[in-house]
PDB file of C-alpha atoms and ligand atoms in Angstrom:
ATOM      1  CA  MET A   1     -24.458  54.192 252.857  1.00 78.00           C
ATOM      2  CA  LYS A   2     -27.267  52.115 254.379  1.00 89.00           C
ATOM      3  CA  ASN A   3     -26.338  48.843 255.959  1.00 95.00           C
ATOM      4  CA  SER A   4     -27.729  45.384 255.410  1.00 97.00           C
ATOM      5  CA  GLU A   5     -27.006  42.047 257.017  1.00 97.00           C
ATOM      6  CA  LEU A   6     -26.441  38.780 255.232  1.00 98.00           C
ATOM      7  CA  SER A   7     -27.464  35.302 256.358  1.00 98.00           C
ATOM      8  CA  VAL A   8     -26.363  32.318 254.311  1.00 98.00           C
ATOM      9  CA  TYR A   9     -28.431  29.154 253.960  1.00 98.00           C
ATOM     10  CA  ASN A  10     -26.530  26.166 252.586  1.00 98.00           C
ATOM     11  CA  GLY A  11     -28.829  23.728 250.805  1.00 97.00           C
ATOM     12  CA  VAL A  12     -28.070  20.016 250.839  1.00 96.00           C
ATOM     13  CA  GLU A  13     -29.193  18.882 247.384  1.00 95.00           C
ATOM     14  CA  ALA A  14     -26.681  20.126 244.780  1.00 95.00           C
ATOM     15  CA  ASN A  15     -24.822  22.087 247.513  1.00 96.00           C
ATOM     16  CA  VAL A  16     -26.780  25.124 246.352  1.00 98.00           C
ATOM     17  CA  ASN A  17     -27.043  28.300 248.432  1.00 98.00           C
ATOM     18  CA  SER A  18     -29.773  30.741 249.346  1.00 98.00           C
ATOM     19  CA  TYR A  19     -28.878  34.193 250.566  1.00 98.00           C
ATOM     20  CA  LEU A  20     -31.006  36.334 252.885  1.00 98.00           C
ATOM     21  CA  PHE A  21     -30.463  40.089 253.125  1.00 98.00           C
ATOM     22  CA  THR A  22     -32.093  41.958 255.998  1.00 98.00           C
ATOM     23  CA  ASP A  23     -32.342  45.372 257.598  1.00 98.00           C
ATOM     24  CA  ASP A  24     -34.249  46.195 260.802  1.00 96.00           C
ATOM     25  CA  ASN A  25     -37.617  45.158 259.433  1.00 96.00           C
ATOM     26  CA  SER A  26     -37.415  43.887 255.847  1.00 98.00           C
ATOM     27  CA  ALA A  27     -35.766  41.022 254.017  1.00 98.00           C
ATOM     28  CA  ILE A  28     -34.893  39.907 250.481  1.00 98.00           C
ATOM     29  CA  LEU A  29     -34.192  36.267 249.664  1.00 98.00           C
ATOM     30  CA  VAL A  30     -32.003  35.162 246.756  1.00 98.00           C
ATOM     31  CA  ASP A  31     -32.734  31.727 245.274  1.00 98.00           C
ATOM     32  CA  CYS A  32     -34.819  29.002 246.843  1.00 97.00           C
ATOM     33  CA  LEU A  33     -33.213  25.532 246.678  1.00 98.00           C
ATOM     34  CA  ARG A  34     -33.786  22.332 244.702  1.00 97.00           C
ATOM     35  CA  ASN A  35     -36.695  20.733 246.539  1.00 97.00           C
ATOM     36  CA  SER A  36     -39.784  21.549 248.547  1.00 97.00           C
ATOM     37  CA  GLU A  37     -38.671  19.767 251.703  1.00 98.00           C
ATOM     38  CA  GLU A  38     -35.548  21.900 252.004  1.00 98.00           C
ATOM     39  CA  ALA A  39     -37.572  24.972 251.047  1.00 98.00           C
ATOM     40  CA  ARG A  40     -39.773  24.381 254.114  1.00 98.00           C
ATOM     41  CA  ARG A  41     -36.656  24.482 256.289  1.00 98.00           C
ATOM     42  CA  LEU A  42     -35.523  27.599 254.427  1.00 98.00           C
ATOM     43  CA  ALA A  43     -38.922  29.202 255.140  1.00 98.00           C
ATOM     44  CA  SER A  44     -38.450  28.527 258.885  1.00 98.00           C
ATOM     45  CA  PHE A  45     -34.965  30.014 258.669  1.00 98.00           C
ATOM     46  CA  VAL A  46     -36.367  33.173 257.057  1.00 98.00           C
ATOM     47  CA  LYS A  47     -39.242  33.407 259.561  1.00 98.00           C
ATOM     48  CA  ALA A  48     -36.807  33.070 262.464  1.00 97.00           C
ATOM     49  CA  GLU A  49     -35.289  36.399 261.375  1.00 96.00           C
ATOM     50  CA  GLY A  50     -38.655  38.039 262.081  1.00 96.00           C
ATOM     51  CA  LYS A  51     -38.546  40.452 259.113  1.00 97.00           C
ATOM     52  CA  ASP A  52     -41.042  41.117 256.323  1.00 98.00           C
ATOM     53  CA  LEU A  53     -39.885  39.253 253.239  1.00 98.00           C
ATOM     54  CA  THR A  54     -40.572  41.598 250.323  1.00 98.00           C
ATOM     55  CA  HIS A  55     -38.821  39.823 247.419  1.00 98.00           C
ATOM     56  CA  ILE A  56     -37.598  36.395 246.390  1.00 98.00           C
ATOM     57  CA  LEU A  57     -35.127  36.831 243.541  1.00 98.00           C
ATOM     58  CA  ILE A  58     -34.394  33.847 241.302  1.00 98.00           C
ATOM     59  CA  THR A  59     -30.991  34.297 239.698  1.00 98.00           C
ATOM     60  CA  HIS A  60     -31.433  31.908 236.764  1.00 98.00           C
ATOM     61  CA  GLY A  61     -33.528  29.163 235.253  1.00 98.00           C
ATOM     62  CA  HIS A  62     -31.954  26.064 236.758  1.00 97.00           C
ATOM     63  CA  ALA A  63     -34.050  23.891 239.059  1.00 96.00           C
ATOM     64  CA  ASP A  64     -31.706  24.031 242.030  1.00 97.00           C
ATOM     65  CA  HIS A  65     -32.391  27.752 242.300  1.00 98.00           C
ATOM     66  CA  TYR A  66     -36.172  27.833 241.992  1.00 98.00           C
ATOM     67  CA  ILE A  67     -38.011  24.571 242.812  1.00 98.00           C
ATOM     68  CA  GLY A  68     -38.505  25.824 246.384  1.00 98.00           C
ATOM     69  CA  ALA A  69     -40.511  28.769 245.006  1.00 98.00           C
ATOM     70  CA  GLY A  70     -43.782  26.843 245.286  1.00 98.00           C
ATOM     71  CA  VAL A  71     -43.423  26.328 249.035  1.00 98.00           C
ATOM     72  CA  LEU A  72     -42.132  29.868 249.568  1.00 98.00           C
ATOM     73  CA  SER A  73     -45.028  31.403 247.628  1.00 98.00           C
ATOM     74  CA  VAL A  74     -47.395  29.724 250.114  1.00 97.00           C
ATOM     75  CA  GLU A  75     -45.310  30.547 253.204  1.00 98.00           C
ATOM     76  CA  PHE A  76     -44.753  34.170 252.128  1.00 98.00           C
ATOM     77  CA  PRO A  77     -47.815  35.203 250.105  1.00 97.00           C
ATOM     78  CA  ASP A  78     -46.843  38.897 250.305  1.00 97.00           C
ATOM     79  CA  ALA A  79     -43.345  38.404 248.878  1.00 98.00           C
ATOM     80  CA  ALA A  80     -42.925  39.013 245.147  1.00 98.00           C
ATOM     81  CA  ILE A  81     -41.060  36.278 243.269  1.00 98.00           C
ATOM     82  CA  VAL A  82     -38.924  38.218 240.812  1.00 98.00           C
ATOM     83  CA  VAL A  83     -36.398  37.842 238.001  1.00 98.00           C
ATOM     84  CA  THR A  84     -34.374  40.501 236.202  1.00 98.00           C
ATOM     85  CA  ARG A  85     -35.456  39.731 232.635  1.00 97.00           C
ATOM     86  CA  ARG A  86     -38.189  38.049 230.626  1.00 98.00           C
ATOM     87  CA  GLU A  87     -35.504  35.647 229.367  1.00 98.00           C
ATOM     88  CA  VAL A  88     -34.849  34.301 232.864  1.00 98.00           C
ATOM     89  CA  LYS A  89     -38.536  33.621 233.315  1.00 98.00           C
ATOM     90  CA  ASP A  90     -38.608  31.807 229.965  1.00 98.00           C
ATOM     91  CA  ASP A  91     -35.549  29.752 230.994  1.00 98.00           C
ATOM     92  CA  ILE A  92     -37.393  28.711 234.172  1.00 98.00           C
ATOM     93  CA  ILE A  93     -40.537  27.686 232.301  1.00 97.00           C
ATOM     94  CA  ASN A  94     -38.511  25.862 229.635  1.00 97.00           C
ATOM     95  CA  PHE A  95     -36.412  24.046 232.230  1.00 96.00           C
ATOM     96  CA  SER A  96     -39.457  22.867 234.173  1.00 98.00           C
ATOM     97  CA  THR A  97     -41.083  21.685 230.945  1.00 97.00           C
ATOM     98  CA  PHE A  98     -37.868  19.814 230.072  1.00 95.00           C
ATOM     99  CA  MET A  99     -37.653  18.279 233.551  1.00 95.00           C
ATOM    100  CA  GLU A 100     -41.255  17.161 233.503  1.00 96.00           C
ATOM    101  CA  GLY A 101     -40.570  15.374 230.213  1.00 95.00           C
ATOM    102  CA  ILE A 102     -37.707  13.318 231.645  1.00 94.00           C
ATOM    103  CA  GLY A 103     -39.327  12.591 235.010  1.00 94.00           C
ATOM    104  CA  TRP A 104     -37.201  14.944 237.123  1.00 92.00           C
ATOM    105  CA  LEU A 105     -40.327  16.535 238.614  1.00 95.00           C
ATOM    106  CA  ASP A 106     -42.054  13.298 239.575  1.00 94.00           C
ATOM    107  CA  ASN A 107     -41.245  14.036 243.230  1.00 94.00           C
ATOM    108  CA  GLU A 108     -42.389  17.646 242.840  1.00 96.00           C
ATOM    109  CA  PRO A 109     -45.806  17.447 241.165  1.00 95.00           C
ATOM    110  CA  ALA A 110     -46.776  20.908 242.422  1.00 96.00           C
ATOM    111  CA  MET A 111     -43.819  22.359 240.480  1.00 97.00           C
ATOM    112  CA  LYS A 112     -44.779  20.851 237.123  1.00 97.00           C
ATOM    113  CA  PRO A 113     -45.984  23.645 234.858  1.00 97.00           C
ATOM    114  CA  GLN A 114     -49.661  24.411 235.362  1.00 96.00           C
ATOM    115  CA  THR A 115     -51.749  23.594 232.292  1.00 93.00           C
ATOM    116  CA  THR A 116     -55.405  22.783 231.651  1.00 93.00           C
ATOM    117  CA  GLU A 117     -54.456  19.088 231.849  1.00 89.00           C
ATOM    118  CA  ASN A 118     -52.461  19.710 235.040  1.00 90.00           C
ATOM    119  CA  PRO A 119     -54.317  22.376 237.046  1.00 94.00           C
ATOM    120  CA  GLY A 120     -52.428  21.417 240.236  1.00 94.00           C
ATOM    121  CA  GLY A 121     -49.100  22.530 238.757  1.00 96.00           C
ATOM    122  CA  PHE A 122     -47.242  25.781 239.407  1.00 97.00           C
ATOM    123  CA  ASP A 123     -48.337  28.921 237.591  1.00 97.00           C
ATOM    124  CA  TYR A 124     -44.868  30.138 236.575  1.00 98.00           C
ATOM    125  CA  GLU A 125     -46.298  32.770 234.260  1.00 97.00           C
ATOM    126  CA  GLY A 126     -48.565  34.273 236.906  1.00 97.00           C
ATOM    127  CA  ASN A 127     -46.309  33.861 239.939  1.00 97.00           C
ATOM    128  CA  ILE A 128     -43.025  35.247 238.638  1.00 98.00           C
ATOM    129  CA  GLU A 129     -42.683  38.988 238.080  1.00 98.00           C
ATOM    130  CA  ILE A 130     -40.118  40.709 235.894  1.00 98.00           C
ATOM    131  CA  LEU A 131     -38.345  43.583 237.638  1.00 98.00           C
ATOM    132  CA  ASP A 132     -38.307  46.936 235.891  1.00 92.00           C
ATOM    133  CA  SER A 133     -35.214  47.998 237.811  1.00 95.00           C
ATOM    134  CA  THR A 134     -31.645  46.798 238.216  1.00 97.00           C
ATOM    135  CA  VAL A 135     -31.749  47.556 241.926  1.00 98.00           C
ATOM    136  CA  LEU A 136     -33.553  45.842 244.795  1.00 98.00           C
ATOM    137  CA  SER A 137     -33.731  47.797 248.049  1.00 98.00           C
ATOM    138  CA  LEU A 138     -34.381  46.945 251.647  1.00 98.00           C
ATOM    139  CA  ARG A 139     -36.712  49.347 253.456  1.00 97.00           C
ATOM    140  CA  ASN A 140     -33.795  51.222 255.035  1.00 97.00           C
ATOM    141  CA  GLY A 141     -32.443  51.957 251.554  1.00 97.00           C
ATOM    142  CA  ALA A 142     -29.599  49.433 251.425  1.00 97.00           C
ATOM    143  CA  THR A 143     -29.335  48.236 247.832  1.00 97.00           C
ATOM    144  CA  LEU A 144     -28.564  45.133 245.854  1.00 98.00           C
ATOM    145  CA  GLU A 145     -27.231  45.963 242.395  1.00 98.00           C
ATOM    146  CA  LEU A 146     -28.428  43.392 239.883  1.00 98.00           C
ATOM    147  CA  GLU A 147     -26.722  42.613 236.621  1.00 98.00           C
ATOM    148  CA  SER A 148     -27.948  40.221 233.975  1.00 98.00           C
ATOM    149  CA  ALA A 149     -26.592  41.500 230.643  1.00 97.00           C
ATOM    150  CA  TYR A 150     -24.371  38.464 230.239  1.00 98.00           C
ATOM    151  CA  ASP A 151     -23.763  36.111 227.347  1.00 98.00           C
ATOM    152  CA  SER A 152     -24.816  32.487 227.680  1.00 98.00           C
ATOM    153  CA  ALA A 153     -22.520  30.627 230.086  1.00 98.00           C
ATOM    154  CA  GLU A 154     -23.511  28.143 232.823  1.00 98.00           C
ATOM    155  CA  CYS A 155     -27.079  28.971 231.864  1.00 98.00           C
ATOM    156  CA  GLU A 156     -28.477  31.029 229.004  1.00 97.00           C
ATOM    157  CA  HIS A 157     -29.200  33.969 231.305  1.00 98.00           C
ATOM    158  CA  LEU A 158     -27.557  34.527 234.674  1.00 98.00           C
ATOM    159  CA  THR A 159     -27.924  37.225 237.305  1.00 98.00           C
ATOM    160  CA  THR A 160     -25.211  38.537 239.605  1.00 98.00           C
ATOM    161  CA  ILE A 161     -25.587  40.812 242.615  1.00 98.00           C
ATOM    162  CA  TYR A 162     -23.262  43.323 244.176  1.00 98.00           C
ATOM    163  CA  SER A 163     -23.850  44.751 247.648  1.00 98.00           C
ATOM    164  CA  GLU A 164     -21.877  47.910 248.221  1.00 97.00           C
ATOM    165  CA  ASP A 165     -22.363  48.078 251.986  1.00 97.00           C
ATOM    166  CA  LEU A 166     -21.265  44.439 252.435  1.00 98.00           C
ATOM    167  CA  ASN A 167     -18.661  44.711 249.672  1.00 98.00           C
ATOM    168  CA  ALA A 168     -19.904  41.322 248.556  1.00 98.00           C
ATOM    169  CA  PHE A 169     -20.346  39.889 245.083  1.00 98.00           C
ATOM    170  CA  PHE A 170     -22.929  37.154 244.561  1.00 98.00           C
ATOM    171  CA  SER A 171     -21.744  35.474 241.403  1.00 98.00           C
ATOM    172  CA  GLY A 172     -24.693  33.148 240.942  1.00 98.00           C
ATOM    173  CA  ASP A 173     -23.572  30.096 239.000  1.00 98.00           C
ATOM    174  CA  PHE A 174     -20.634  31.841 237.377  1.00 98.00           C
ATOM    175  CA  CYS A 175     -18.867  30.426 240.438  1.00 98.00           C
ATOM    176  CA  TYR A 176     -18.923  27.111 242.252  1.00 98.00           C
ATOM    177  CA  ASN A 177     -16.571  26.532 245.162  1.00 98.00           C
ATOM    178  CA  ARG A 178     -15.340  22.963 245.584  1.00 98.00           C
ATOM    179  CA  VAL A 179     -18.462  21.703 243.869  1.00 98.00           C
ATOM    180  CA  HIS A 180     -18.346  20.355 240.304  1.00 98.00           C
ATOM    181  CA  PRO A 181     -19.928  23.017 238.072  1.00 98.00           C
ATOM    182  CA  TRP A 182     -22.741  22.253 235.617  1.00 98.00           C
ATOM    183  CA  LEU A 183     -21.013  22.006 232.235  1.00 98.00           C
ATOM    184  CA  ALA A 184     -23.747  20.328 230.223  1.00 97.00           C
ATOM    185  CA  ILE A 185     -23.527  23.347 227.911  1.00 98.00           C
ATOM    186  CA  ASP A 186     -22.120  24.024 224.449  1.00 97.00           C
ATOM    187  CA  ARG A 187     -18.487  24.927 223.837  1.00 97.00           C
ATOM    188  CA  LYS A 188     -19.292  28.518 222.975  1.00 98.00           C
ATOM    189  CA  SER A 189     -20.910  28.978 226.388  1.00 98.00           C
ATOM    190  CA  MET A 190     -17.759  27.572 228.002  1.00 98.00           C
ATOM    191  CA  VAL A 191     -15.706  30.186 226.132  1.00 98.00           C
ATOM    192  CA  ASN A 192     -18.117  32.957 227.196  1.00 98.00           C
ATOM    193  CA  TRP A 193     -18.005  31.732 230.780  1.00 98.00           C
ATOM    194  CA  LYS A 194     -14.189  31.833 230.934  1.00 98.00           C
ATOM    195  CA  ARG A 195     -14.119  35.298 229.355  1.00 98.00           C
ATOM    196  CA  GLN A 196     -16.648  36.571 231.884  1.00 98.00           C
ATOM    197  CA  LEU A 197     -14.585  35.176 234.767  1.00 98.00           C
ATOM    198  CA  ASP A 198     -11.584  37.108 233.414  1.00 98.00           C
ATOM    199  CA  GLU A 199     -13.723  40.240 233.348  1.00 98.00           C
ATOM    200  CA  PHE A 200     -14.795  39.691 236.955  1.00 98.00           C
ATOM    201  CA  SER A 201     -11.151  39.244 237.982  1.00 98.00           C
ATOM    202  CA  LYS A 202     -10.310  42.589 236.422  1.00 98.00           C
ATOM    203  CA  ARG A 203     -13.415  44.441 237.544  1.00 98.00           C
ATOM    204  CA  PHE A 204     -13.123  43.392 241.185  1.00 98.00           C
ATOM    205  CA  GLU A 205      -9.366  43.537 241.583  1.00 98.00           C
ATOM    206  CA  SER A 206      -9.333  46.794 243.545  1.00 98.00           C
ATOM    207  CA  LEU A 207     -12.660  46.363 245.390  1.00 98.00           C
ATOM    208  CA  ASN A 208     -11.619  42.866 246.494  1.00 98.00           C
ATOM    209  CA  PRO A 209     -15.097  41.800 247.642  1.00 98.00           C
ATOM    210  CA  GLN A 210     -16.043  38.601 249.380  1.00 98.00           C
ATOM    211  CA  VAL A 211     -17.360  36.273 246.650  1.00 98.00           C
ATOM    212  CA  TYR A 212     -20.492  34.235 247.362  1.00 98.00           C
ATOM    213  CA  PRO A 213     -20.942  31.459 244.801  1.00 98.00           C
ATOM    214  CA  GLY A 214     -24.127  29.759 243.661  1.00 98.00           C
ATOM    215  CA  HIS A 215     -22.800  26.497 245.078  1.00 98.00           C
ATOM    216  CA  GLY A 216     -20.342  25.914 247.902  1.00 98.00           C
ATOM    217  CA  GLN A 217     -18.727  28.137 250.493  1.00 98.00           C
ATOM    218  CA  PRO A 218     -17.799  31.828 250.187  1.00 98.00           C
ATOM    219  CA  SER A 219     -14.378  32.737 248.893  1.00 98.00           C
ATOM    220  CA  ASP A 220     -12.429  35.714 247.601  1.00 98.00           C
ATOM    221  CA  ILE A 221     -11.775  36.950 244.069  1.00 98.00           C
ATOM    222  CA  SER A 222      -9.263  34.138 243.467  1.00 98.00           C
ATOM    223  CA  LEU A 223     -12.326  31.945 242.908  1.00 98.00           C
ATOM    224  CA  PHE A 224     -12.794  33.445 239.411  1.00 98.00           C
ATOM    225  CA  ALA A 225      -9.453  32.052 238.250  1.00 98.00           C
ATOM    226  CA  GLU A 226     -10.093  28.757 239.997  1.00 98.00           C
ATOM    227  CA  VAL A 227     -13.387  28.206 238.163  1.00 98.00           C
ATOM    228  CA  LYS A 228     -11.770  29.201 234.874  1.00 98.00           C
ATOM    229  CA  LYS A 229      -9.040  26.611 235.398  1.00 98.00           C
ATOM    230  CA  TYR A 230     -11.647  23.963 236.148  1.00 98.00           C
ATOM    231  CA  ILE A 231     -13.420  24.699 232.846  1.00 98.00           C
ATOM    232  CA  GLU A 232     -10.092  24.403 231.007  1.00 98.00           C
ATOM    233  CA  HIS A 233      -9.430  21.068 232.694  1.00 98.00           C
ATOM    234  CA  PHE A 234     -12.896  19.890 231.724  1.00 98.00           C
ATOM    235  CA  GLU A 235     -12.432  20.908 228.087  1.00 98.00           C
ATOM    236  CA  GLY A 236      -9.052  19.169 227.936  1.00 98.00           C
ATOM    237  CA  THR A 237     -10.474  16.074 229.576  1.00 98.00           C
ATOM    238  CA  ILE A 238     -13.443  15.635 227.266  1.00 97.00           C
ATOM    239  CA  ASP A 239     -11.217  16.244 224.226  1.00 97.00           C
ATOM    240  CA  GLY A 240      -8.735  13.623 225.382  1.00 96.00           C
ATOM    241  CA  ALA A 241     -10.970  10.936 226.875  1.00 97.00           C
ATOM    242  CA  ALA A 242     -12.236   8.044 224.751  1.00 95.00           C
ATOM    243  CA  THR A 243     -15.153   7.185 227.025  1.00 97.00           C
ATOM    244  CA  ARG A 244     -17.393   8.816 229.605  1.00 98.00           C
ATOM    245  CA  ALA A 245     -15.945   6.545 232.284  1.00 98.00           C
ATOM    246  CA  GLU A 246     -12.434   7.691 231.435  1.00 98.00           C
ATOM    247  CA  ALA A 247     -13.451  11.361 231.578  1.00 98.00           C
ATOM    248  CA  MET A 248     -15.148  10.833 234.933  1.00 98.00           C
ATOM    249  CA  GLU A 249     -12.057   9.157 236.326  1.00 98.00           C
ATOM    250  CA  ARG A 250      -9.741  11.928 235.132  1.00 98.00           C
ATOM    251  CA  MET A 251     -11.902  14.739 236.497  1.00 98.00           C
ATOM    252  CA  LYS A 252     -12.351  12.980 239.829  1.00 98.00           C
ATOM    253  CA  ALA A 253      -8.581  12.491 240.045  1.00 98.00           C
ATOM    254  CA  LEU A 254      -8.029  16.208 239.362  1.00 98.00           C
ATOM    255  CA  TYR A 255     -10.736  17.292 241.839  1.00 98.00           C
ATOM    256  CA  PRO A 256     -10.964  14.574 244.487  1.00 98.00           C
ATOM    257  CA  GLN A 257     -12.462  16.867 247.125  1.00 97.00           C
ATOM    258  CA  TYR A 258     -15.191  18.330 244.957  1.00 98.00           C
ATOM    259  CA  ALA A 259     -18.824  17.552 245.745  1.00 98.00           C
ATOM    260  CA  GLN A 260     -21.525  16.464 243.268  1.00 97.00           C
ATOM    261  CA  ALA A 261     -19.439  14.206 241.009  1.00 97.00           C
ATOM    262  CA  ASP A 262     -22.341  11.766 240.764  1.00 96.00           C
ATOM    263  CA  PHE A 263     -24.813  14.311 239.493  1.00 94.00           C
ATOM    264  CA  LEU A 264     -23.309  17.565 238.198  1.00 97.00           C
ATOM    265  CA  LEU A 265     -20.071  16.112 236.804  1.00 98.00           C
ATOM    266  CA  LEU A 266     -21.824  13.001 235.484  1.00 98.00           C
ATOM    267  CA  ASN A 267     -24.370  15.061 233.531  1.00 96.00           C
ATOM    268  CA  SER A 268     -21.655  17.359 232.185  1.00 98.00           C
ATOM    269  CA  VAL A 269     -19.603  14.405 230.942  1.00 98.00           C
ATOM    270  CA  ASN A 270     -22.636  12.632 229.502  1.00 97.00           C
ATOM    271  CA  ALA A 271     -23.593  15.762 227.570  1.00 97.00           C
ATOM    272  CA  ALA A 272     -20.067  16.144 226.179  1.00 97.00           C
ATOM    273  CA  ILE A 273     -19.226  12.592 225.136  1.00 97.00           C
ATOM    274  CA  GLU A 274     -21.437  10.533 222.845  1.00 93.00           C
ATOM    275  CA  GLU A 275     -21.693   6.841 223.592  1.00 89.00           C
TER     276      GLU A 275
HETATM  277 ZN1   ZN B   1     -26.989  26.040 240.269  1.00 61.05          ZN
END
């Protein structure tokens, strides 16, 4: 088995993570943060490793995992920005179009979708490649096993990564650790998400890998059950609360130490309760 090394970069906005895999001379980056300013710091972090960055993998089409791609495409012109499936690329384009419409990209004009009216935007179609393999390899042969045949959960299409030599599972946004998860999704996706977490618990029971979540600090396989319980608490809360304010209060009381109540939890509650 070929060995790789992992460096973790903890983003500030949304408590989102980027993961850098390296061997002696090559590197693969997973996800690229929520804003360009942090992406510039991430680029310095990657350059400090002194390896050739060959790939930037975006795990799914939520802004906190890809807005930094514009900066990184300039800083690392030889690195391919890749996704596992056409559907992930479509999610990215759709999400940026949605964000532009509600003003969430006003601070990131270069990441608005490029159109004839907006030639200074980002060419998502041209800049993002679709992998024709479920494996990404470092030059020494160490592999990242990619999986994306999942039902809609936190996002319509998610990617997970398993590294055999590190015995590490990168759950993407199937897991958040002490960060409120994004639950502005339909109830069926919540059911799918919980079922998938059960499957992970079973699948990884004997391997017992380190689990690296999309948001928050690394954990072990107990994180799957923890996230599942959170979703159950959220479902119970929105069913029982009369107002958004009441739901917010209950969730914050259940999870006082969790980060991102003011953005991730707030949007989840607002999506679930009509007012
Ligand atoms: Zn995320």
